[in-house]
């Protein structure tokens, strides 16, 4: 069975702020036509050919998950990873995210599994940037 693209949905508080962060901070392309507020609806970004991130306002997210609770800000259930070709590229991506409002939670540095750093988007969702060792 083939699932493509896979869509990861994340709850958000502010559609325009999240749209700007993912577009400007991560350089991702939005999928779909803009709604009346200028933000695509549904708000999805193509990470690559096989993965999209859909950002859903908290109220609408509740419709999907029913009585299941969303992890509070500061408690994460997953970490999304972005690859970088080099440590310099990883640094640039993390700095671009920081400039767009991300909180860098782990400054980039060399670790046994690669050069990596992590940031939280405006809603606290964690993203790790990894440049694998040569």
XYZ file of N, CA, C and O in Angstrom:
536
model
N 0.842 -1.174 0.000
C 0.000 0.000 0.000
C 0.889 1.240 0.000
O 1.925 1.263 0.651
N 0.498 2.272 -0.713
C 1.286 3.491 -0.867
C 0.505 4.677 -0.322
O -0.615 4.937 -0.743
N 1.084 5.392 0.626
C 0.461 6.593 1.197
C 1.323 7.784 0.838
O 2.388 7.982 1.419
N 0.880 8.569 -0.111
C 1.648 9.754 -0.486
C 0.702 10.828 -0.980
O -0.151 10.548 -1.797
N 0.800 12.008 -0.495
C 1.726 12.359 0.577
C 1.158 11.997 1.946
O -0.046 11.899 2.121
N 2.066 11.816 2.893
C 1.671 11.685 4.292
C 1.433 13.102 4.800
O 2.216 14.013 4.503
N 0.363 13.305 5.551
C 0.046 14.628 6.081
C 0.141 14.573 7.600
O -0.545 13.776 8.241
N 1.015 15.411 8.165
C 1.143 15.556 9.606
C 0.371 16.807 9.986
O 0.661 17.900 9.477
N -0.643 16.656 10.839
C -1.457 17.792 11.261
C -1.014 18.265 12.637
O -0.803 17.451 13.545
N -0.896 19.582 12.779
C -0.482 20.188 14.039
C -1.486 21.258 14.446
O -1.915 22.044 13.605
N -1.856 21.310 15.738
C -2.767 22.364 16.184
C -2.027 23.701 16.285
O -0.856 23.746 16.680
N -2.720 24.771 15.906
C -2.127 26.115 15.954
C -3.104 27.099 16.576
O -4.312 26.869 16.594
N -2.583 28.212 17.054
C -3.413 29.248 17.671
C -3.765 30.362 16.688
O -4.842 30.937 16.772
N -2.871 30.661 15.741
C -3.037 31.846 14.893
C -2.656 31.496 13.453
O -1.477 31.335 13.138
N -3.666 31.390 12.572
C -3.414 31.010 11.175
C -2.448 31.945 10.455
O -1.473 31.482 9.870
N -2.675 33.267 10.470
C -1.740 34.145 9.749
C -0.311 34.067 10.291
O 0.649 34.048 9.520
N -0.149 33.996 11.615
C 1.196 33.920 12.189
C 1.874 32.611 11.794
O 3.058 32.603 11.431
N 1.147 31.503 11.847
C 1.719 30.218 11.464
C 2.048 30.190 9.975
O 3.089 29.674 9.570
N 1.171 30.758 9.160
C 1.406 30.842 7.711
C 2.710 31.583 7.426
O 3.563 31.098 6.686
N 2.879 32.743 8.040
C 4.102 33.526 7.823
C 5.338 32.766 8.303
O 6.364 32.771 7.642
N 5.235 32.100 9.465
C 6.392 31.384 9.996
C 6.832 30.266 9.055
O 8.007 30.159 8.705
N 5.912 29.436 8.630
C 6.281 28.298 7.788
C 6.694 28.747 6.388
O 7.588 28.156 5.784
N 6.080 29.808 5.886
C 6.448 30.331 4.567
C 7.789 31.060 4.638
O 8.716 30.753 3.886
N 7.927 32.014 5.551
C 9.122 32.850 5.614
C 10.243 32.211 6.428
O 11.406 32.294 6.050
N 9.897 31.589 7.555
C 10.911 31.019 8.434
C 11.508 29.728 7.929
O 12.703 29.503 8.060
N 10.658 28.872 7.343
C 11.161 27.582 6.850
C 11.257 27.541 5.332
O 11.793 26.592 4.770
N 10.698 28.547 4.656
C 10.777 28.581 3.203
C 9.939 27.527 2.520
O 10.222 27.140 1.386
N 8.878 27.053 3.187
C 8.023 26.015 2.608
C 6.956 26.639 1.719
O 6.525 27.775 1.945
N 6.514 25.882 0.733
C 5.466 26.333 -0.178
C 4.105 25.880 0.312
O 3.896 24.689 0.575
N 3.170 26.842 0.407
C 1.798 26.520 0.802
C 1.099 25.822 -0.363
O 1.392 26.078 -1.524
N 0.190 24.926 -0.010
C -0.585 24.179 -0.993
C -2.010 24.721 -0.957
O -2.586 24.855 0.116
N -2.574 25.052 -2.104
C -3.967 25.473 -2.152
C -4.140 26.958 -2.387
O -3.194 27.740 -2.362
N -5.390 27.306 -2.612
C -5.760 28.684 -2.909
C -6.027 29.472 -1.631
O -6.599 28.932 -0.676
N -5.662 30.756 -1.620
C -5.920 31.584 -0.427
C -7.417 31.761 -0.166
O -8.217 31.886 -1.092
N -7.767 31.768 1.109
C -9.138 32.059 1.536
C -9.281 33.583 1.636
O -8.382 34.329 1.250
N -10.407 34.048 2.173
C -10.657 35.486 2.279
C -9.604 36.213 3.097
O -9.324 37.386 2.862
N -8.987 35.522 4.063
C -7.964 36.159 4.898
C -6.579 36.128 4.249
O -5.595 36.562 4.842
N -6.477 35.598 3.022
C -5.206 35.537 2.320
C -4.375 34.312 2.648
O -3.308 34.110 2.082
N -4.861 33.488 3.577
C -4.149 32.282 3.997
C -4.842 31.076 3.356
O -6.065 30.981 3.390
N -4.078 30.164 2.753
C -4.716 28.986 2.141
C -5.556 28.200 3.148
O -5.219 28.116 4.326
N -6.649 27.655 2.654
C -7.534 26.826 3.481
C -7.832 25.557 2.707
O -8.356 25.638 1.598
N -7.483 24.377 3.236
C -6.782 24.162 4.491
C -5.344 24.651 4.388
O -4.774 24.729 3.297
N -4.754 24.965 5.529
C -3.394 25.493 5.562
C -2.402 24.333 5.571
O -2.191 23.691 6.595
N -1.852 24.050 4.382
C -0.898 22.943 4.224
C 0.369 23.453 3.563
O 0.322 24.342 2.708
N 1.480 22.845 3.953
C 2.766 23.145 3.339
C 3.390 21.853 2.857
O 3.358 20.847 3.562
N 3.976 21.900 1.662
C 4.706 20.746 1.133
C 6.116 20.773 1.707
O 6.864 21.722 1.469
N 6.453 19.749 2.476
C 7.809 19.618 3.002
C 8.687 18.967 1.930
O 9.819 19.372 1.706
N 8.138 17.955 1.263
C 8.771 17.308 0.110
C 7.658 16.588 -0.651
O 6.477 16.751 -0.310
N 8.005 15.798 -1.651
C 6.982 15.125 -2.456
C 6.107 14.177 -1.652
O 4.971 13.921 -2.015
N 6.625 13.638 -0.555
C 5.888 12.643 0.206
C 5.321 13.123 1.523
O 4.660 12.359 2.212
N 5.564 14.396 1.890
C 5.125 14.869 3.205
C 4.572 16.280 3.140
O 5.175 17.165 2.536
N 3.431 16.444 3.777
C 2.838 17.776 3.970
C 2.578 17.989 5.451
O 2.311 17.043 6.191
N 2.648 19.233 5.861
C 2.270 19.631 7.213
C 0.993 20.437 7.083
O 0.931 21.394 6.304
N -0.052 20.023 7.803
C -1.307 20.767 7.822
C -1.438 21.420 9.194
O -1.289 20.758 10.219
N -1.687 22.723 9.189
C -1.808 23.489 10.423
C -3.287 23.789 10.656
O -3.929 24.446 9.843
N -3.801 23.276 11.764
C -5.239 23.324 12.035
C -5.491 24.143 13.296
O -4.907 23.846 14.342
N -6.360 25.175 13.209
C -6.695 25.910 14.428
C -7.159 24.949 15.527
O -7.815 23.941 15.252
N -6.815 25.270 16.752
C -7.060 24.384 17.886
C -8.504 23.876 17.933
O -8.732 22.695 18.164
N -9.482 24.755 17.702
C -10.885 24.335 17.732
C -11.172 23.267 16.701
O -11.798 22.244 16.999
N -10.707 23.453 15.482
C -10.905 22.471 14.429
C -10.133 21.196 14.691
O -10.582 20.106 14.355
N -8.986 21.320 15.330
C -8.192 20.147 15.668
C -8.982 19.274 16.647
O -8.960 18.056 16.556
N -9.704 19.899 17.550
C -10.527 19.169 18.512
C -11.605 18.335 17.836
O -11.972 17.267 18.331
N -12.112 18.794 16.699
C -13.122 18.020 15.981
C -12.530 16.701 15.500
O -13.220 15.695 15.419
N -11.239 16.711 15.157
C -10.583 15.528 14.616
C -10.241 14.529 15.715
O -10.404 13.328 15.546
N -9.771 15.012 16.856
C -9.259 14.104 17.884
C -10.273 13.762 18.962
O -9.994 12.963 19.854
N -11.456 14.369 18.917
C -12.512 14.041 19.881
C -12.103 14.359 21.304
O -11.664 15.462 21.601
N -12.193 13.371 22.190
C -11.905 13.608 23.604
C -10.424 13.433 23.942
O -10.023 13.655 25.083
N -9.613 13.037 22.969
C -8.175 12.902 23.200
C -7.597 14.291 23.462
O -8.000 15.260 22.830
N -6.657 14.412 24.382
C -6.085 15.713 24.713
C -4.808 15.976 23.928
O -4.009 15.075 23.705
N -4.641 17.233 23.536
C -3.422 17.677 22.881
C -2.394 17.960 23.970
O -2.730 18.484 25.033
N -1.142 17.623 23.720
C -0.078 17.921 24.681
C -0.008 19.437 24.894
O -0.050 20.201 23.934
N 0.074 19.874 26.149
C 0.194 21.311 26.404
C 1.504 21.862 25.844
O 2.475 21.119 25.664
N 1.530 23.157 25.580
C 2.742 23.809 25.094
C 3.894 23.473 26.045
O 3.737 23.490 27.251
N 5.029 23.119 25.494
C 6.181 22.757 26.295
C 6.303 21.262 26.539
O 7.308 20.794 27.049
N 5.259 20.499 26.191
C 5.299 19.039 26.265
C 5.065 18.525 24.851
O 4.025 18.779 24.269
N 6.028 17.820 24.318
C 5.952 17.403 22.922
C 5.792 15.904 22.798
O 6.435 15.143 23.515
N 4.937 15.523 21.857
C 4.700 14.118 21.583
C 5.514 13.634 20.394
O 5.628 12.448 20.174
N 6.058 14.556 19.618
C 6.892 14.160 18.487
C 7.850 15.295 18.152
O 7.660 16.433 18.566
N 8.877 14.948 17.397
C 9.823 15.919 16.866
C 9.887 15.681 15.365
O 10.106 14.552 14.921
N 9.673 16.723 14.589
C 9.768 16.634 13.140
C 11.195 17.009 12.753
O 11.769 17.943 13.314
N 11.776 16.275 11.820
C 13.167 16.520 11.435
C 13.265 17.011 10.005
O 12.544 16.544 9.130
N 14.181 17.948 9.801
C 14.493 18.457 8.469
C 15.965 18.165 8.191
O 16.818 18.432 9.039
N 16.277 17.635 7.010
C 17.670 17.363 6.693
C 18.384 18.614 6.193
O 17.767 19.505 5.606
N 19.666 18.670 6.432
C 20.523 19.716 5.879
C 21.733 19.015 5.262
O 22.205 17.999 5.782
N 22.236 19.565 4.176
C 23.366 18.936 3.493
C 24.669 19.137 4.253
O 25.549 18.274 4.207
N 24.786 20.261 4.953
C 26.029 20.593 5.650
C 25.695 21.258 6.979
O 24.579 21.761 7.164
N 26.655 21.312 7.902
C 26.423 22.071 9.135
C 26.100 23.546 8.867
O 25.255 24.135 9.544
N 26.722 24.122 7.859
C 26.445 25.527 7.524
C 24.997 25.706 7.085
O 24.338 26.683 7.458
N 24.494 24.759 6.301
C 23.088 24.819 5.878
C 22.161 24.657 7.084
O 21.139 25.334 7.188
N 22.516 23.773 8.007
C 21.730 23.601 9.234
C 21.699 24.904 10.024
O 20.639 25.330 10.491
N 22.854 25.547 10.169
C 22.908 26.827 10.874
C 22.023 27.869 10.212
O 21.295 28.615 10.891
N 22.075 27.945 8.874
C 21.256 28.931 8.150
C 19.769 28.687 8.377
O 19.003 29.624 8.605
N 19.347 27.428 8.319
C 17.932 27.118 8.513
C 17.486 27.463 9.933
O 16.425 28.059 10.133
N 18.291 27.137 10.916
C 17.923 27.451 12.298
C 17.896 28.959 12.512
O 16.979 29.482 13.162
N 18.832 29.685 11.937
C 18.824 31.146 12.086
C 17.641 31.770 11.363
O 17.059 32.742 11.845
N 17.275 31.218 10.215
C 16.101 31.717 9.484
C 14.838 31.499 10.319
O 13.988 32.376 10.423
N 14.727 30.319 10.940
C 13.577 30.044 11.809
C 13.581 30.983 13.007
O 12.538 31.531 13.387
N 14.749 31.211 13.611
C 14.848 32.113 14.768
C 14.390 33.526 14.374
O 13.628 34.164 15.097
N 14.840 33.989 13.231
C 14.471 35.328 12.768
C 12.965 35.453 12.525
O 12.407 36.546 12.648
N 12.318 34.335 12.200
C 10.877 34.341 11.950
C 10.067 34.112 13.225
O 8.847 34.031 13.175
N 10.728 33.980 14.378
C 10.011 33.859 15.637
C 10.145 32.536 16.352
O 9.527 32.337 17.395
N 10.952 31.610 15.825
C 11.137 30.327 16.499
C 11.949 30.524 17.776
O 12.799 31.409 17.862
N 11.697 29.658 18.738
C 12.536 29.576 19.929
C 13.523 28.437 19.687
O 13.112 27.288 19.516
N 14.801 28.750 19.644
C 15.801 27.705 19.466
C 15.965 27.024 20.818
O 16.349 27.651 21.799
N 15.609 25.743 20.880
C 15.633 25.006 22.149
C 16.929 24.229 22.334
O 17.284 23.897 23.464
N 17.616 23.931 21.240
C 18.946 23.311 21.297
C 19.776 23.998 20.212
O 19.479 23.875 19.023
N 20.784 24.727 20.641
C 21.667 25.380 19.675
C 22.365 24.307 18.850
O 22.698 23.230 19.367
N 22.617 24.582 17.573
C 23.252 23.578 16.731
C 24.673 23.259 17.192
O 25.429 24.158 17.583
N 24.989 21.959 17.169
C 26.324 21.509 17.528
C 26.532 20.092 16.998
O 25.580 19.402 16.639
N 27.784 19.677 16.979
C 28.119 18.324 16.535
C 27.770 17.335 17.639
O 28.108 17.537 18.802
N 27.073 16.277 17.270
C 26.724 15.195 18.182
C 27.140 13.884 17.520
O 27.471 13.880 16.341
N 27.092 12.764 18.236
C 27.527 11.491 17.627
C 26.761 11.119 16.357
O 27.320 10.487 15.463
N 25.498 11.489 16.233
C 24.684 11.095 15.076
C 24.670 12.146 13.974
O 24.080 11.949 12.927
N 25.324 13.294 14.199
C 25.370 14.332 13.180
C 25.391 15.707 13.805
O 25.357 15.863 15.029
N 25.432 16.698 12.947
C 25.383 18.087 13.389
C 23.903 18.454 13.479
O 23.166 18.329 12.499
N 23.449 18.885 14.649
C 22.016 19.075 14.836
C 21.690 20.199 15.800
O 22.483 20.553 16.664
N 20.510 20.749 15.628
C 19.935 21.740 16.525
C 18.429 21.607 16.444
O 17.900 20.925 15.555
N 17.716 22.239 17.359
C 16.249 22.123 17.364
C 15.617 23.449 17.731
O 16.174 24.230 18.498
N 14.422 23.661 17.164
C 13.661 24.870 17.479
C 12.191 24.530 17.628
O 11.720 23.494 17.158
N 11.474 25.418 18.314
C 10.027 25.300 18.471
C 9.371 26.372 17.613
O 9.794 27.535 17.632
N 8.343 25.982 16.859
C 7.605 26.948 16.045
C 6.757 27.831 16.968
O 6.777 27.646 18.194
N 6.000 28.790 16.437
C 5.219 29.687 17.310
C 4.213 28.980 18.223
O 3.816 29.536 19.241
N 3.822 27.743 17.886
C 2.886 27.000 18.731
C 3.578 25.967 19.599
O 2.929 25.171 20.269
N 4.911 25.954 19.588
C 5.669 25.047 20.437
C 5.991 23.699 19.826
O 6.580 22.845 20.487
N 5.630 23.462 18.557
C 5.953 22.194 17.901
C 7.445 22.159 17.591
O 8.010 23.139 17.112
N 8.068 21.021 17.890
C 9.517 20.910 17.765
C 9.960 20.434 16.387
O 9.385 19.493 15.827
N 11.001 21.079 15.896
C 11.641 20.723 14.636
C 13.131 20.575 14.900
O 13.745 21.436 15.531
N 13.716 19.479 14.431
C 15.147 19.251 14.547
C 15.743 19.347 13.149
O 15.176 18.826 12.183
N 16.870 20.028 13.039
C 17.597 20.115 11.776
C 18.857 19.268 11.940
O 19.583 19.417 12.926
N 19.082 18.355 10.985
C 20.196 17.421 11.096
C 21.013 17.407 9.804
O 20.471 17.216 8.724
N 22.322 17.614 9.964
C 23.268 17.367 8.883
C 24.031 16.117 9.306
O 24.748 16.125 10.305
N 23.819 15.029 8.576
C 24.451 13.762 8.943
C 25.956 13.846 8.790
O 26.453 14.602 7.948
N 26.678 13.067 9.588
C 28.137 13.103 9.470
C 28.588 12.611 8.085
O 27.919 11.806 7.468
N 29.725 13.133 7.663
C 30.263 12.758 6.338
C 30.659 11.300 6.332
O 31.015 10.712 7.311
